[in-house]
Short mmCIF file of C-alpha atoms in Angstrom, two decimals:
data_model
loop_
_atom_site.label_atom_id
_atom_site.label_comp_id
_atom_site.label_asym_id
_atom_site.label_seq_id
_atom_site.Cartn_x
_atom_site.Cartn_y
_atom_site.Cartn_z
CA UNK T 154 0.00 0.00 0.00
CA UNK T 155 2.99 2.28 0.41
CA UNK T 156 3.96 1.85 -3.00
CA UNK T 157 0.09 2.46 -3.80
CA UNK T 158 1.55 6.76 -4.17
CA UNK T 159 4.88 6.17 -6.40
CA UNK T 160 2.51 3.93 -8.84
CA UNK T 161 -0.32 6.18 -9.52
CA UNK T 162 2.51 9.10 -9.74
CA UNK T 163 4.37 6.65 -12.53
CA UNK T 164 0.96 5.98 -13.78
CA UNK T 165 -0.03 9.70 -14.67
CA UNK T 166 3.60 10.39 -15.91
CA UNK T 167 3.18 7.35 -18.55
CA UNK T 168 -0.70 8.48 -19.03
CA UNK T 169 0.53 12.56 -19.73
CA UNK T 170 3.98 11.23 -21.73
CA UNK T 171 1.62 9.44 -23.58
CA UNK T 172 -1.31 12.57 -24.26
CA UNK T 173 1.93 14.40 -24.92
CA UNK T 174 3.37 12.36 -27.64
CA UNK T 175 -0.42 11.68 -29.09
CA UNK T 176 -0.84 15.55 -29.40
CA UNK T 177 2.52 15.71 -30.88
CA UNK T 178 2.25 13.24 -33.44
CA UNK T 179 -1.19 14.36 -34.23
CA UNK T 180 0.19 18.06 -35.17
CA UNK T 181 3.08 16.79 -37.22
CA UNK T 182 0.26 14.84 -39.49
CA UNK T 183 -1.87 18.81 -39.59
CA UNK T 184 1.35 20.53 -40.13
CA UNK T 185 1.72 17.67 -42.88
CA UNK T 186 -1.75 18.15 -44.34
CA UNK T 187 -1.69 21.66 -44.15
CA UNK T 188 1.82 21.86 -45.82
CA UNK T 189 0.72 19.16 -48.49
CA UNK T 190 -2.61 21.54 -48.96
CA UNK T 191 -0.31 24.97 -50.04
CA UNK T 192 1.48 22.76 -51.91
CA UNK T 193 -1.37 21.82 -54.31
CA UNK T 194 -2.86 24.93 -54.11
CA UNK T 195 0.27 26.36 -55.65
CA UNK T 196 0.45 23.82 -58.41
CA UNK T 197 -3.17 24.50 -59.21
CA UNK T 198 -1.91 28.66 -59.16
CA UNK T 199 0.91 28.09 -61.50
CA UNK T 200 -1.21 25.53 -63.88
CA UNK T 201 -3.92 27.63 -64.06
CA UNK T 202 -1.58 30.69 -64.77
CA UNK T 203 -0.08 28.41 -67.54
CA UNK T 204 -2.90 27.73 -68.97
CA UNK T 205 -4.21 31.42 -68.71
CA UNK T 206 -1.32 32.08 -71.00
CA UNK T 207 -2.46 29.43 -73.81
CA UNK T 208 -6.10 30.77 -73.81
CA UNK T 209 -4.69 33.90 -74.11
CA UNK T 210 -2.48 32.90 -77.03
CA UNK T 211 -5.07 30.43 -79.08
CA UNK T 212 -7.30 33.81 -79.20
CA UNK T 213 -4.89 35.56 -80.18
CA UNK T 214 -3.84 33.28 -83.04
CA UNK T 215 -7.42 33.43 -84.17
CA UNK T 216 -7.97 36.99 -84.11
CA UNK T 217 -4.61 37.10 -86.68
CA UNK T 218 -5.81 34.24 -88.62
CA UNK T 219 -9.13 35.17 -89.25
CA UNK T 220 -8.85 39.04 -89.35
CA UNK T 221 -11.11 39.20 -87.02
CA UNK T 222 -11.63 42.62 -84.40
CA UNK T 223 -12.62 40.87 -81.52
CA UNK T 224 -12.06 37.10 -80.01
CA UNK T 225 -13.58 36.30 -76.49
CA UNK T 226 -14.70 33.38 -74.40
CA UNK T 227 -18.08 33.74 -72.60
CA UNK T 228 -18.60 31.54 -69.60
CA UNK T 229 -20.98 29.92 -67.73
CA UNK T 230 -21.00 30.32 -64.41
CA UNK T 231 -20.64 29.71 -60.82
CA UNK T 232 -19.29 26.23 -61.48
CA UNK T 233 -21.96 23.48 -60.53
CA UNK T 234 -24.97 25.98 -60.25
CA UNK T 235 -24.27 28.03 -63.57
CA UNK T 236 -26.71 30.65 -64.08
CA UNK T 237 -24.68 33.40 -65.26
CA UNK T 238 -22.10 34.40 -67.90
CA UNK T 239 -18.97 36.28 -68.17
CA UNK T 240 -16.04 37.13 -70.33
CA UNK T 241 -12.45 36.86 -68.77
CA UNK T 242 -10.49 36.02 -71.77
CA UNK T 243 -10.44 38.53 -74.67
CA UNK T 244 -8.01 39.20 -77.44
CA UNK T 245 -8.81 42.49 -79.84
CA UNK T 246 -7.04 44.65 -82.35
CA UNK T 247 -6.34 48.43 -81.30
CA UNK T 248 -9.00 50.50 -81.43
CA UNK T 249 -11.95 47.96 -80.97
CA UNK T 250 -14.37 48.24 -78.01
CA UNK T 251 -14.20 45.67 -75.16
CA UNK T 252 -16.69 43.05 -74.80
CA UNK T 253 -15.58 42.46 -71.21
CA UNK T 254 -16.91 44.92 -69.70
CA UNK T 255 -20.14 44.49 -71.06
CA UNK T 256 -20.83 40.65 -70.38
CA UNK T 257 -20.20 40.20 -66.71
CA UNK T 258 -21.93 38.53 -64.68
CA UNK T 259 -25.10 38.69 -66.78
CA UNK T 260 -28.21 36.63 -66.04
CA UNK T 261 -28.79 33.80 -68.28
CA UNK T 262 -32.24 34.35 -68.20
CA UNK T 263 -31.85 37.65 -69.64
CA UNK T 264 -30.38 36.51 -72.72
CA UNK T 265 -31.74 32.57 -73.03
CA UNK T 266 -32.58 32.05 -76.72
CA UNK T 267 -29.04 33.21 -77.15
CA UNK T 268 -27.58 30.97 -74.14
CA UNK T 269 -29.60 28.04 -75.55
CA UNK T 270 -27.73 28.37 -78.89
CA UNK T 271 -24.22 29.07 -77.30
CA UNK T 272 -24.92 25.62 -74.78
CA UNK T 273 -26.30 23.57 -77.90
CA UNK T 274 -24.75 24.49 -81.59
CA UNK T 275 -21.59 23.20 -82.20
CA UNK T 276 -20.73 26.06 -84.66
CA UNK T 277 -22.63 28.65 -85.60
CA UNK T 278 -22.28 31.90 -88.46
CA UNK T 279 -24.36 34.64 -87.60
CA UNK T 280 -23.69 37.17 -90.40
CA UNK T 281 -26.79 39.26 -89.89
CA UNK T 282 -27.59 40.07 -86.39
CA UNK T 283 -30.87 42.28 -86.54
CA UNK T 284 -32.18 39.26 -88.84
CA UNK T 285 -30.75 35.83 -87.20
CA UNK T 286 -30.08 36.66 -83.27
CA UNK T 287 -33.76 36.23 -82.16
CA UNK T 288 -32.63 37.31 -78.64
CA UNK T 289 -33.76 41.02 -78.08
CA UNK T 290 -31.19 41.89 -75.45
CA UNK T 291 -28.14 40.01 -77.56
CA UNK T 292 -28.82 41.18 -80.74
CA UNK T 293 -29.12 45.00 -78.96
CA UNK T 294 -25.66 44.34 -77.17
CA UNK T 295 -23.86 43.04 -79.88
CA UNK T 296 -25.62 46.15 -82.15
CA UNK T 297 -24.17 48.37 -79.76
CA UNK T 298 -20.90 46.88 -79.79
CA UNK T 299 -20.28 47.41 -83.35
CA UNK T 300 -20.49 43.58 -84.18
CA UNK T 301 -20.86 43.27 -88.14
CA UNK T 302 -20.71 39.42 -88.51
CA UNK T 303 -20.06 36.66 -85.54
CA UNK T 304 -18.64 33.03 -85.75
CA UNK T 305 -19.47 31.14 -82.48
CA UNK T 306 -17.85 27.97 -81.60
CA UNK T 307 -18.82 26.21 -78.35
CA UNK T 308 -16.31 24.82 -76.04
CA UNK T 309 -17.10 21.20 -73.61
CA UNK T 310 -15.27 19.63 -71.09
CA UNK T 311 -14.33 15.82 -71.32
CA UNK T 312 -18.47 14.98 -69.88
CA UNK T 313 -19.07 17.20 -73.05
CA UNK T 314 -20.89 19.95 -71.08
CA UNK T 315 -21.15 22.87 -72.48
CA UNK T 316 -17.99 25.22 -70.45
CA UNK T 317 -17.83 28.36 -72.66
CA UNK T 318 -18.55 29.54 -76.39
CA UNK T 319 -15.26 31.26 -78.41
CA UNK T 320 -16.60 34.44 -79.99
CA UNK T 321 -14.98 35.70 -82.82
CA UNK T 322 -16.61 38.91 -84.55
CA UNK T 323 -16.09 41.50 -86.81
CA UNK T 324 -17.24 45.24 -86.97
CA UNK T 325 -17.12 45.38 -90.73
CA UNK T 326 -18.86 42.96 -93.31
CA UNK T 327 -16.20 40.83 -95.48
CA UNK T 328 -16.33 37.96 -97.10
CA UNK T 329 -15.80 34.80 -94.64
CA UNK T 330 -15.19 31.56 -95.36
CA UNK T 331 -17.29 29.10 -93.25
CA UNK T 332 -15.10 25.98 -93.72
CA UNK T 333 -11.47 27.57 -93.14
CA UNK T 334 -13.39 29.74 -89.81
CA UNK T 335 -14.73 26.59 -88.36
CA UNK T 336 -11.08 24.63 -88.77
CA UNK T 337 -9.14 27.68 -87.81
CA UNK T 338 -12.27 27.64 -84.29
CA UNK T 339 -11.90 23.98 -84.14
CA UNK T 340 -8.10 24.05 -83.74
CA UNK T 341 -8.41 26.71 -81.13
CA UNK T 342 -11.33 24.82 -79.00
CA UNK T 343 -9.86 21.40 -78.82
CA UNK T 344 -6.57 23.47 -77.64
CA UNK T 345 -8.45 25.74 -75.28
CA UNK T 346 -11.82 23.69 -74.00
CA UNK T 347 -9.86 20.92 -71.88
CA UNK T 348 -7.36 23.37 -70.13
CA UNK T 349 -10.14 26.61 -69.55
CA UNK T 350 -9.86 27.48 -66.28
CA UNK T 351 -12.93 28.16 -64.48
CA UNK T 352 -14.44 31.75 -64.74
CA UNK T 353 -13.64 33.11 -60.94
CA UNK T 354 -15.24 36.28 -59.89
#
């Protein structure tokens, strides 16, 4: 029974050494998570910033190859829930007006015809838009914007859902060749529509 003192004394030393080394280990595997976390989250950073740069380029390459004014990707959005769309990518010769400004965050349901054809036509030629956009509030924004002529190409992720349309429109009528405009738009989607980054506000 003496002993009864020094045992319950070694007791709570082994119980505490043993809380101690439980609470250690357990914030070595946090510090672990949390370092393996920034870790990702910097990989995403840099990929999406890489693949910022090829959007950036492919619309540029069709603006040149096509002689086009403007070249933009509209977006559905927020991801999962999509009832939105927005520009963040846009490539445009000097002088033109920005689209950007103009299509963010705007309500799908203000423009659906005009969603509904983005979402469902693989590639479309609108070379009249008083006569062939049936959408009152598209056909006035793009009237407003100076848009002549439009070739729309629509972009879908490997589910093929519908993750953004390429815009690529002129402010003057020419002559456009459908079949060389939907390679050169084809070329640019299968290089842009699996890399897009999500539109973040």
């Amino acid at each position: 029974m003496e002993n009864l003192p020094a045992i319950i004394s070694a007791l709570g030393t082994i119980i505490a050494a043993y809380f101690a080394y439980n609470q250690y280990a357990k914030n070595k595997l946090t510090d672990l998570k949390v370092k393996r976390l920034e870790e990702e989250q910097a990989e995403k950073q840099r990929r999406r910033s890489d693949n910022s740069a090829i959007v950036h380029g492919e619309l540029w390459e069709v603006l040149h190859e096509l002689k086009a004014d403007r070249v933009y990707i509209v977006q559905p959005h927020p991801l999962g829930n999509e009832s939105l769309v927005s520009i963040y990518f846009e490539s445009k010769r000097k002088g033109v007006e920005s689209m950007k400004p103009k299509i963010q965050k705007l309500k799908m349901s203000d423009i659906a015809r005009f969603c509904q054809l983005m979402a469902s036509q693989l590639f479309t030629v609108i070379t009249d838009i008083d006569g062939q956009v049936t959408d009152r509030y598209a056909r006035s924004l793009l009237g407003a914007c100076g848009t002549a002529q439009v070739l729309i190409k629509r972009l879908s992720d490997n589910q093929h859902d519908w993750v953004g349309s390429i815009f690529c429109e002129f402010t003057h009528g020419r002559e456009i060749d459908p079949e060389s405009a939907r390679a050169c738009l084809h070329q640019a989607a299968q290089n842009i529509q699996y890399i897009l980054p999500p539109y973040i506000d």
